[in-house]
Amino acid sequence: MTTLFVWGLAGALFGGLFIGLYEVLQVLTLGPRQAVVVAALAAAMTTAAFYSAMPVALMGAMAGVLASIGYLILGGPRLELGIIVLVAAGLGLLGGAFFAWTSAPGSRPLAETLTGLLAGLGAGLILVAVLTLYSQPVGAVVLAAGIVALVGSLFQLNEHWIVRGLHGWLPDTLAAPMVAALVAAVVGASMWMVAGTTATALDPAARDAVARVLAQVPSGVLGGLMGGAVTGGLLALMGFRPDEHEPG
C-alpha cells in the first residue's frame, strides 16, 4: 500500500506536469513528437527532484512561487514567460545555494535529477516511436499513464548505477542550486500559465490557448495517478520498495 500511495502521488504530479508542458509546447508551435520528448525530459527531471531530493525541490518550488508572485505584482499587466522563468530560476539558485551552505555534504540532488532526465529522454523516444506506429489519436489520460509507466520503470531499474556514475562529478555547492533553479523555473512557468488565463496583456487567442492547456491537466493527473499506481505495484512485486530508495 505504501508503494501504491507513493508511486500514485508521484505519477499524478508527473502526469499533470507532462500534459501541461506538452500542450504548452504545442501552443508555442513545437511539433507533437518534439513536444513529447521535451515535456518528458522536463517533467521527469522535476519529478525526480521531488522524489529523490525533496528538501532541494521544495526550496526551488518555494523560490519559484515567491518569484512569480513578486513578478506578477511588480510587473502589472506585462506577463512575459521568459522573464518570469529567469526571475524564478535566479531566486531558485539563491535558495539552492543557501540549502547547500546549511546542509550536510554528501547529498545527490543533481545526480538523481539527471537520472530523471535520462529516464525521460528514453521514455519520450519510446513513446514517440509508439505514436508513430499507432496513427490513431491518443487521449491525455492514456498518454500520461504511458509516459509515467515508462519513466518510472526506467528510473527505478537504472537509478543505482546511473547515480553512482554521476555522483561526485559536480560539488554539492553547485548541484543543489542547479536543481533548485530548475524546479523554480518550472514553477514559474506554471504560474505564468495560470495567470495568463485572466491577464489582459494576453490577446484572446492566447488566453484561449492557455485555458485549453489547463483543461487537459486534470486528465494528465488522473492518467499519471493510474500509471504510477500500476507501475509501482508491478515494481513492488519485482522487489523494488520506496523505503529502500536512498534519497538525494
PDB file of C-alpha atoms in Angstrom:
ATOM      1  CA  MET A   1       0.000   0.000   0.000  1.00  0.00           C
ATOM      2  CA  THR A   2       2.865   2.383   0.732  1.00  0.00           C
ATOM      3  CA  THR A   3       4.330   1.700  -2.688  1.00  0.00           C
ATOM      4  CA  LEU A   4       0.991   2.316  -4.410  1.00  0.00           C
ATOM      5  CA  PHE A   5       0.486   5.549  -2.451  1.00  0.00           C
ATOM      6  CA  VAL A   6       3.983   6.942  -3.138  1.00  0.00           C
ATOM      7  CA  TRP A   7       4.005   5.988  -6.803  1.00  0.00           C
ATOM      8  CA  GLY A   8       0.429   7.182  -7.282  1.00  0.00           C
ATOM      9  CA  LEU A   9       1.240  10.643  -5.926  1.00  0.00           C
ATOM     10  CA  ALA A  10       4.469  10.854  -7.915  1.00  0.00           C
ATOM     11  CA  GLY A  11       2.608   9.721 -11.030  1.00  0.00           C
ATOM     12  CA  ALA A  12      -0.126  12.320 -10.519  1.00  0.00           C
ATOM     13  CA  LEU A  13       2.478  15.088 -10.218  1.00  0.00           C
ATOM     14  CA  PHE A  14       4.356  13.813 -13.253  1.00  0.00           C
ATOM     15  CA  GLY A  15       1.252  13.260 -15.396  1.00  0.00           C
ATOM     16  CA  GLY A  16      -0.206  16.697 -14.759  1.00  0.00           C
ATOM     17  CA  LEU A  17       3.113  18.423 -15.367  1.00  0.00           C
ATOM     18  CA  PHE A  18       3.795  16.400 -18.509  1.00  0.00           C
ATOM     19  CA  ILE A  19       0.428  17.082 -20.116  1.00  0.00           C
ATOM     20  CA  GLY A  20       0.620  20.767 -19.229  1.00  0.00           C
ATOM     21  CA  LEU A  21       4.072  21.116 -20.766  1.00  0.00           C
ATOM     22  CA  TYR A  22       3.077  19.004 -23.764  1.00  0.00           C
ATOM     23  CA  GLU A  23       0.132  21.270 -24.545  1.00  0.00           C
ATOM     24  CA  VAL A  24       2.094  24.481 -23.908  1.00  0.00           C
ATOM     25  CA  LEU A  25       4.903  23.405 -26.216  1.00  0.00           C
ATOM     26  CA  GLN A  26       2.400  22.747 -28.980  1.00  0.00           C
ATOM     27  CA  VAL A  27       0.866  26.173 -28.429  1.00  0.00           C
ATOM     28  CA  LEU A  28       4.400  27.530 -28.855  1.00  0.00           C
ATOM     29  CA  THR A  29       4.447  25.875 -32.336  1.00  0.00           C
ATOM     30  CA  LEU A  30       6.584  22.861 -31.396  1.00  0.00           C
ATOM     31  CA  GLY A  31       5.646  19.672 -33.244  1.00  0.00           C
ATOM     32  CA  PRO A  32       3.752  16.924 -31.352  1.00  0.00           C
ATOM     33  CA  ARG A  33       6.660  14.468 -31.465  1.00  0.00           C
ATOM     34  CA  GLN A  34       9.207  17.023 -30.303  1.00  0.00           C
ATOM     35  CA  ALA A  35       6.789  18.228 -27.618  1.00  0.00           C
ATOM     36  CA  VAL A  36       6.525  14.679 -26.218  1.00  0.00           C
ATOM     37  CA  VAL A  37      10.295  14.369 -25.790  1.00  0.00           C
ATOM     38  CA  VAL A  38      10.847  17.857 -24.346  1.00  0.00           C
ATOM     39  CA  ALA A  39       7.866  17.583 -21.977  1.00  0.00           C
ATOM     40  CA  ALA A  40       9.012  14.133 -20.835  1.00  0.00           C
ATOM     41  CA  LEU A  41      12.516  15.485 -20.149  1.00  0.00           C
ATOM     42  CA  ALA A  42      11.340  18.473 -18.099  1.00  0.00           C
ATOM     43  CA  ALA A  43       8.633  16.594 -16.196  1.00  0.00           C
ATOM     44  CA  ALA A  44      10.915  13.641 -15.417  1.00  0.00           C
ATOM     45  CA  MET A  45      13.682  15.896 -14.113  1.00  0.00           C
ATOM     46  CA  THR A  46      11.283  17.834 -11.886  1.00  0.00           C
ATOM     47  CA  THR A  47       9.524  14.745 -10.541  1.00  0.00           C
ATOM     48  CA  ALA A  48      12.856  13.010  -9.902  1.00  0.00           C
ATOM     49  CA  ALA A  49      13.949  16.024  -7.867  1.00  0.00           C
ATOM     50  CA  PHE A  50      10.812  15.824  -5.704  1.00  0.00           C
ATOM     51  CA  TYR A  51      11.032  12.046  -5.408  1.00  0.00           C
ATOM     52  CA  SER A  52      14.737  11.834  -4.624  1.00  0.00           C
ATOM     53  CA  ALA A  53      15.790  15.252  -3.311  1.00  0.00           C
ATOM     54  CA  MET A  54      12.693  16.608  -1.590  1.00  0.00           C
ATOM     55  CA  PRO A  55      14.340  19.390   0.518  1.00  0.00           C
ATOM     56  CA  VAL A  56      16.109  20.885  -2.506  1.00  0.00           C
ATOM     57  CA  ALA A  57      12.983  20.578  -4.661  1.00  0.00           C
ATOM     58  CA  LEU A  58      10.816  22.241  -2.003  1.00  0.00           C
ATOM     59  CA  MET A  59      13.328  25.071  -1.754  1.00  0.00           C
ATOM     60  CA  GLY A  60      13.145  25.521  -5.515  1.00  0.00           C
ATOM     61  CA  ALA A  61       9.347  25.344  -5.532  1.00  0.00           C
ATOM     62  CA  MET A  62       9.101  27.958  -2.785  1.00  0.00           C
ATOM     63  CA  ALA A  63      11.530  30.201  -4.643  1.00  0.00           C
ATOM     64  CA  GLY A  64       9.522  29.787  -7.846  1.00  0.00           C
ATOM     65  CA  VAL A  65       6.260  30.719  -6.126  1.00  0.00           C
ATOM     66  CA  LEU A  66       7.752  33.769  -4.399  1.00  0.00           C
ATOM     67  CA  ALA A  67       9.477  34.985  -7.544  1.00  0.00           C
ATOM     68  CA  SER A  68       6.330  34.517  -9.621  1.00  0.00           C
ATOM     69  CA  ILE A  69       4.098  36.348  -7.153  1.00  0.00           C
ATOM     70  CA  GLY A  70       6.591  39.190  -6.873  1.00  0.00           C
ATOM     71  CA  TYR A  71       6.874  39.451 -10.650  1.00  0.00           C
ATOM     72  CA  LEU A  72       3.100  39.419 -11.103  1.00  0.00           C
ATOM     73  CA  ILE A  73       2.722  42.189  -8.509  1.00  0.00           C
ATOM     74  CA  LEU A  74       5.519  44.407  -9.795  1.00  0.00           C
ATOM     75  CA  GLY A  75       5.092  43.631 -13.492  1.00  0.00           C
ATOM     76  CA  GLY A  76       1.447  44.582 -13.617  1.00  0.00           C
ATOM     77  CA  PRO A  77      -0.239  43.589 -16.870  1.00  0.00           C
ATOM     78  CA  ARG A  78       3.019  42.531 -18.540  1.00  0.00           C
ATOM     79  CA  LEU A  79       3.341  38.746 -18.475  1.00  0.00           C
ATOM     80  CA  GLU A  80       6.484  37.631 -20.283  1.00  0.00           C
ATOM     81  CA  LEU A  81       7.174  33.902 -19.989  1.00  0.00           C
ATOM     82  CA  GLY A  82      10.934  34.281 -20.459  1.00  0.00           C
ATOM     83  CA  ILE A  83      11.255  36.959 -17.786  1.00  0.00           C
ATOM     84  CA  ILE A  84       9.210  35.123 -15.155  1.00  0.00           C
ATOM     85  CA  VAL A  85      11.200  31.932 -15.751  1.00  0.00           C
ATOM     86  CA  LEU A  86      14.531  33.769 -15.448  1.00  0.00           C
ATOM     87  CA  VAL A  87      13.457  35.560 -12.266  1.00  0.00           C
ATOM     88  CA  ALA A  88      12.242  32.301 -10.718  1.00  0.00           C
ATOM     89  CA  ALA A  89      15.404  30.437 -11.731  1.00  0.00           C
ATOM     90  CA  GLY A  90      17.588  33.192 -10.268  1.00  0.00           C
ATOM     91  CA  LEU A  91      15.826  33.077  -6.924  1.00  0.00           C
ATOM     92  CA  GLY A  92      15.993  29.282  -7.066  1.00  0.00           C
ATOM     93  CA  LEU A  93      19.771  29.498  -7.473  1.00  0.00           C
ATOM     94  CA  LEU A  94      19.991  31.640  -4.337  1.00  0.00           C
ATOM     95  CA  GLY A  95      17.727  29.288  -2.391  1.00  0.00           C
ATOM     96  CA  GLY A  96      19.653  26.232  -3.523  1.00  0.00           C
ATOM     97  CA  ALA A  97      22.949  27.880  -2.579  1.00  0.00           C
ATOM     98  CA  PHE A  98      21.597  28.604   0.893  1.00  0.00           C
ATOM     99  CA  PHE A  99      20.470  24.985   1.237  1.00  0.00           C
ATOM    100  CA  ALA A 100      23.883  23.684   0.139  1.00  0.00           C
ATOM    101  CA  TRP A 101      25.577  26.016   2.632  1.00  0.00           C
ATOM    102  CA  THR A 102      23.432  24.894   5.601  1.00  0.00           C
ATOM    103  CA  SER A 103      23.052  21.161   4.832  1.00  0.00           C
ATOM    104  CA  ALA A 104      25.429  18.295   5.447  1.00  0.00           C
ATOM    105  CA  PRO A 105      27.644  17.258   2.496  1.00  0.00           C
ATOM    106  CA  GLY A 106      27.060  14.063   0.560  1.00  0.00           C
ATOM    107  CA  SER A 107      23.641  14.714  -0.953  1.00  0.00           C
ATOM    108  CA  ARG A 108      22.981  13.738  -4.553  1.00  0.00           C
ATOM    109  CA  PRO A 109      20.254  16.043  -5.910  1.00  0.00           C
ATOM    110  CA  LEU A 110      21.835  16.655  -9.299  1.00  0.00           C
ATOM    111  CA  ALA A 111      22.710  13.003  -9.894  1.00  0.00           C
ATOM    112  CA  GLU A 112      19.120  11.979  -9.110  1.00  0.00           C
ATOM    113  CA  THR A 113      17.716  14.750 -11.301  1.00  0.00           C
ATOM    114  CA  LEU A 114      19.958  13.803 -14.215  1.00  0.00           C
ATOM    115  CA  THR A 115      18.810  10.208 -13.764  1.00  0.00           C
ATOM    116  CA  GLY A 116      15.287  11.515 -14.251  1.00  0.00           C
ATOM    117  CA  LEU A 117      16.446  13.384 -17.359  1.00  0.00           C
ATOM    118  CA  LEU A 118      17.861  10.206 -18.896  1.00  0.00           C
ATOM    119  CA  ALA A 119      14.728   8.262 -17.988  1.00  0.00           C
ATOM    120  CA  GLY A 120      12.576  10.996 -19.524  1.00  0.00           C
ATOM    121  CA  LEU A 121      14.653  11.022 -22.695  1.00  0.00           C
ATOM    122  CA  GLY A 122      14.379   7.258 -23.105  1.00  0.00           C
ATOM    123  CA  ALA A 123      10.662   7.215 -22.314  1.00  0.00           C
ATOM    124  CA  GLY A 124       9.983  10.140 -24.658  1.00  0.00           C
ATOM    125  CA  LEU A 125      11.748   8.444 -27.562  1.00  0.00           C
ATOM    126  CA  ILE A 126       9.914   5.165 -26.910  1.00  0.00           C
ATOM    127  CA  LEU A 127       6.567   6.958 -26.769  1.00  0.00           C
ATOM    128  CA  VAL A 128       7.317   8.837 -29.994  1.00  0.00           C
ATOM    129  CA  ALA A 129       8.087   5.535 -31.707  1.00  0.00           C
ATOM    130  CA  VAL A 130       4.807   4.054 -30.462  1.00  0.00           C
ATOM    131  CA  LEU A 131       2.796   7.098 -31.543  1.00  0.00           C
ATOM    132  CA  THR A 132       4.448   6.972 -34.965  1.00  0.00           C
ATOM    133  CA  LEU A 133       3.397   3.351 -35.444  1.00  0.00           C
ATOM    134  CA  TYR A 134      -0.071   3.945 -33.967  1.00  0.00           C
ATOM    135  CA  SER A 135      -1.666   6.645 -36.084  1.00  0.00           C
ATOM    136  CA  GLN A 136      -4.928   6.972 -34.114  1.00  0.00           C
ATOM    137  CA  PRO A 137      -5.402   9.923 -31.699  1.00  0.00           C
ATOM    138  CA  VAL A 138      -4.410   9.183 -28.097  1.00  0.00           C
ATOM    139  CA  GLY A 139      -6.168  10.878 -25.174  1.00  0.00           C
ATOM    140  CA  ALA A 140      -4.392  12.769 -22.414  1.00  0.00           C
ATOM    141  CA  VAL A 141      -5.206  10.090 -19.813  1.00  0.00           C
ATOM    142  CA  VAL A 142      -3.611   7.303 -21.856  1.00  0.00           C
ATOM    143  CA  LEU A 143      -0.664   9.493 -22.841  1.00  0.00           C
ATOM    144  CA  ALA A 144       0.062  10.446 -19.235  1.00  0.00           C
ATOM    145  CA  ALA A 145      -0.347   6.895 -17.941  1.00  0.00           C
ATOM    146  CA  GLY A 146       2.008   5.560 -20.606  1.00  0.00           C
ATOM    147  CA  ILE A 147       4.761   8.119 -20.043  1.00  0.00           C
ATOM    148  CA  VAL A 148       4.568   7.709 -16.257  1.00  0.00           C
ATOM    149  CA  ALA A 149       4.882   3.927 -16.562  1.00  0.00           C
ATOM    150  CA  LEU A 150       7.860   4.234 -18.919  1.00  0.00           C
ATOM    151  CA  VAL A 151       9.734   6.880 -16.950  1.00  0.00           C
ATOM    152  CA  GLY A 152       9.040   5.210 -13.609  1.00  0.00           C
ATOM    153  CA  SER A 153      10.286   1.854 -14.814  1.00  0.00           C
ATOM    154  CA  LEU A 154      13.418   3.267 -16.459  1.00  0.00           C
ATOM    155  CA  PHE A 155      14.206   5.414 -13.432  1.00  0.00           C
ATOM    156  CA  GLN A 156      13.793   2.634 -10.881  1.00  0.00           C
ATOM    157  CA  LEU A 157      15.600  -0.028 -12.877  1.00  0.00           C
ATOM    158  CA  ASN A 158      18.607   2.162 -13.732  1.00  0.00           C
ATOM    159  CA  GLU A 159      18.798   4.557 -10.783  1.00  0.00           C
ATOM    160  CA  HIS A 160      21.515   2.759  -8.812  1.00  0.00           C
ATOM    161  CA  TRP A 161      24.203   2.565 -11.476  1.00  0.00           C
ATOM    162  CA  ILE A 162      23.424   5.940 -13.076  1.00  0.00           C
ATOM    163  CA  VAL A 163      23.529   7.780  -9.741  1.00  0.00           C
ATOM    164  CA  ARG A 164      26.761   6.012  -8.803  1.00  0.00           C
ATOM    165  CA  GLY A 165      28.322   7.069 -12.100  1.00  0.00           C
ATOM    166  CA  LEU A 166      27.151  10.697 -11.904  1.00  0.00           C
ATOM    167  CA  HIS A 167      27.537  11.359  -8.191  1.00  0.00           C
ATOM    168  CA  GLY A 168      30.565  13.423  -7.284  1.00  0.00           C
ATOM    169  CA  TRP A 169      31.349  14.976 -10.673  1.00  0.00           C
ATOM    170  CA  LEU A 170      29.848  18.277  -9.523  1.00  0.00           C
ATOM    171  CA  PRO A 171      30.300  19.700  -5.984  1.00  0.00           C
ATOM    172  CA  ASP A 172      27.286  19.851  -3.669  1.00  0.00           C
ATOM    173  CA  THR A 173      27.625  23.648  -3.567  1.00  0.00           C
ATOM    174  CA  LEU A 174      26.775  23.748  -7.296  1.00  0.00           C
ATOM    175  CA  ALA A 175      24.469  20.738  -7.594  1.00  0.00           C
ATOM    176  CA  ALA A 176      21.773  21.917  -5.173  1.00  0.00           C
ATOM    177  CA  PRO A 177      21.460  25.424  -6.704  1.00  0.00           C
ATOM    178  CA  MET A 178      21.115  23.946 -10.200  1.00  0.00           C
ATOM    179  CA  VAL A 179      18.318  21.591  -9.120  1.00  0.00           C
ATOM    180  CA  ALA A 180      16.521  24.318  -7.165  1.00  0.00           C
ATOM    181  CA  ALA A 181      16.776  26.677 -10.153  1.00  0.00           C
ATOM    182  CA  LEU A 182      15.301  24.012 -12.447  1.00  0.00           C
ATOM    183  CA  VAL A 183      12.319  23.401 -10.162  1.00  0.00           C
ATOM    184  CA  ALA A 184      11.807  27.143  -9.632  1.00  0.00           C
ATOM    185  CA  ALA A 185      11.781  27.741 -13.406  1.00  0.00           C
ATOM    186  CA  VAL A 186       9.137  25.053 -13.927  1.00  0.00           C
ATOM    187  CA  VAL A 187       7.022  26.514 -11.109  1.00  0.00           C
ATOM    188  CA  GLY A 188       7.401  29.993 -12.587  1.00  0.00           C
ATOM    189  CA  ALA A 189       6.220  28.778 -15.996  1.00  0.00           C
ATOM    190  CA  SER A 190       3.233  27.099 -14.328  1.00  0.00           C
ATOM    191  CA  MET A 191       2.330  30.304 -12.519  1.00  0.00           C
ATOM    192  CA  TRP A 192       2.533  32.165 -15.840  1.00  0.00           C
ATOM    193  CA  MET A 193       0.112  29.663 -17.345  1.00  0.00           C
ATOM    194  CA  VAL A 194      -2.423  30.115 -14.563  1.00  0.00           C
ATOM    195  CA  ALA A 195      -2.158  33.921 -14.577  1.00  0.00           C
ATOM    196  CA  GLY A 196      -2.350  34.007 -18.361  1.00  0.00           C
ATOM    197  CA  THR A 197      -5.962  32.798 -18.418  1.00  0.00           C
ATOM    198  CA  THR A 198      -7.183  36.094 -16.945  1.00  0.00           C
ATOM    199  CA  ALA A 199      -4.394  38.524 -17.872  1.00  0.00           C
ATOM    200  CA  THR A 200      -5.463  41.455 -20.003  1.00  0.00           C
ATOM    201  CA  ALA A 201      -1.975  41.622 -21.508  1.00  0.00           C
ATOM    202  CA  LEU A 202      -2.594  38.445 -23.484  1.00  0.00           C
ATOM    203  CA  ASP A 203      -4.794  38.568 -26.553  1.00  0.00           C
ATOM    204  CA  PRO A 204      -7.991  36.451 -26.568  1.00  0.00           C
ATOM    205  CA  ALA A 205      -6.411  33.755 -28.747  1.00  0.00           C
ATOM    206  CA  ALA A 206      -3.509  33.338 -26.311  1.00  0.00           C
ATOM    207  CA  ARG A 207      -5.846  33.229 -23.303  1.00  0.00           C
ATOM    208  CA  ASP A 208      -7.984  30.599 -25.017  1.00  0.00           C
ATOM    209  CA  ALA A 209      -4.888  28.535 -25.757  1.00  0.00           C
ATOM    210  CA  VAL A 210      -3.769  28.686 -22.118  1.00  0.00           C
ATOM    211  CA  ALA A 211      -7.278  27.774 -20.973  1.00  0.00           C
ATOM    212  CA  ARG A 212      -7.222  24.706 -23.248  1.00  0.00           C
ATOM    213  CA  VAL A 213      -3.893  23.701 -21.766  1.00  0.00           C
ATOM    214  CA  LEU A 214      -5.208  23.919 -18.206  1.00  0.00           C
ATOM    215  CA  ALA A 215      -8.306  21.950 -19.184  1.00  0.00           C
ATOM    216  CA  GLN A 216      -6.092  18.989 -20.107  1.00  0.00           C
ATOM    217  CA  VAL A 217      -4.121  18.967 -16.846  1.00  0.00           C
ATOM    218  CA  PRO A 218      -6.751  17.060 -14.762  1.00  0.00           C
ATOM    219  CA  SER A 219      -6.707  14.271 -17.358  1.00  0.00           C
ATOM    220  CA  GLY A 220      -2.927  14.161 -17.067  1.00  0.00           C
ATOM    221  CA  VAL A 221      -3.157  13.953 -13.274  1.00  0.00           C
ATOM    222  CA  LEU A 222      -5.665  11.092 -13.496  1.00  0.00           C
ATOM    223  CA  GLY A 223      -3.627   9.201 -16.082  1.00  0.00           C
ATOM    224  CA  GLY A 224      -0.422   9.732 -14.125  1.00  0.00           C
ATOM    225  CA  LEU A 225      -2.082   8.538 -10.930  1.00  0.00           C
ATOM    226  CA  MET A 226      -3.226   5.314 -12.568  1.00  0.00           C
ATOM    227  CA  GLY A 227       0.045   4.746 -14.386  1.00  0.00           C
ATOM    228  CA  GLY A 228       2.079   5.395 -11.256  1.00  0.00           C
ATOM    229  CA  ALA A 229      -0.014   3.106  -9.075  1.00  0.00           C
ATOM    230  CA  VAL A 230       0.062   0.224 -11.563  1.00  0.00           C
ATOM    231  CA  THR A 231       3.785   0.618 -12.245  1.00  0.00           C
ATOM    232  CA  GLY A 232       4.563   0.917  -8.535  1.00  0.00           C
ATOM    233  CA  GLY A 233       2.607  -2.245  -7.805  1.00  0.00           C
ATOM    234  CA  LEU A 234       4.406  -4.189 -10.523  1.00  0.00           C
ATOM    235  CA  LEU A 235       7.809  -2.945  -9.362  1.00  0.00           C
ATOM    236  CA  ALA A 236       6.932  -3.866  -5.785  1.00  0.00           C
ATOM    237  CA  LEU A 237       6.203  -7.423  -6.926  1.00  0.00           C
ATOM    238  CA  MET A 238       9.655  -7.403  -8.547  1.00  0.00           C
ATOM    239  CA  GLY A 239      11.269  -6.444  -5.240  1.00  0.00           C
ATOM    240  CA  PHE A 240      11.634  -2.664  -5.552  1.00  0.00           C
ATOM    241  CA  ARG A 241      10.445  -0.719  -2.485  1.00  0.00           C
ATOM    242  CA  PRO A 242      10.289   3.054  -1.959  1.00  0.00           C
ATOM    243  CA  ASP A 243      11.649   2.608   1.590  1.00  0.00           C
ATOM    244  CA  GLU A 244      14.809   1.120   0.083  1.00  0.00           C
ATOM    245  CA  HIS A 245      15.358   4.225  -2.013  1.00  0.00           C
ATOM    246  CA  GLU A 246      18.330   6.330  -0.952  1.00  0.00           C
ATOM    247  CA  PRO A 247      17.256   9.989  -1.062  1.00  0.00           C
ATOM    248  CA  GLY A 248      19.444  12.582  -2.707  1.00  0.00           C
TER     249      GLY A 248
END
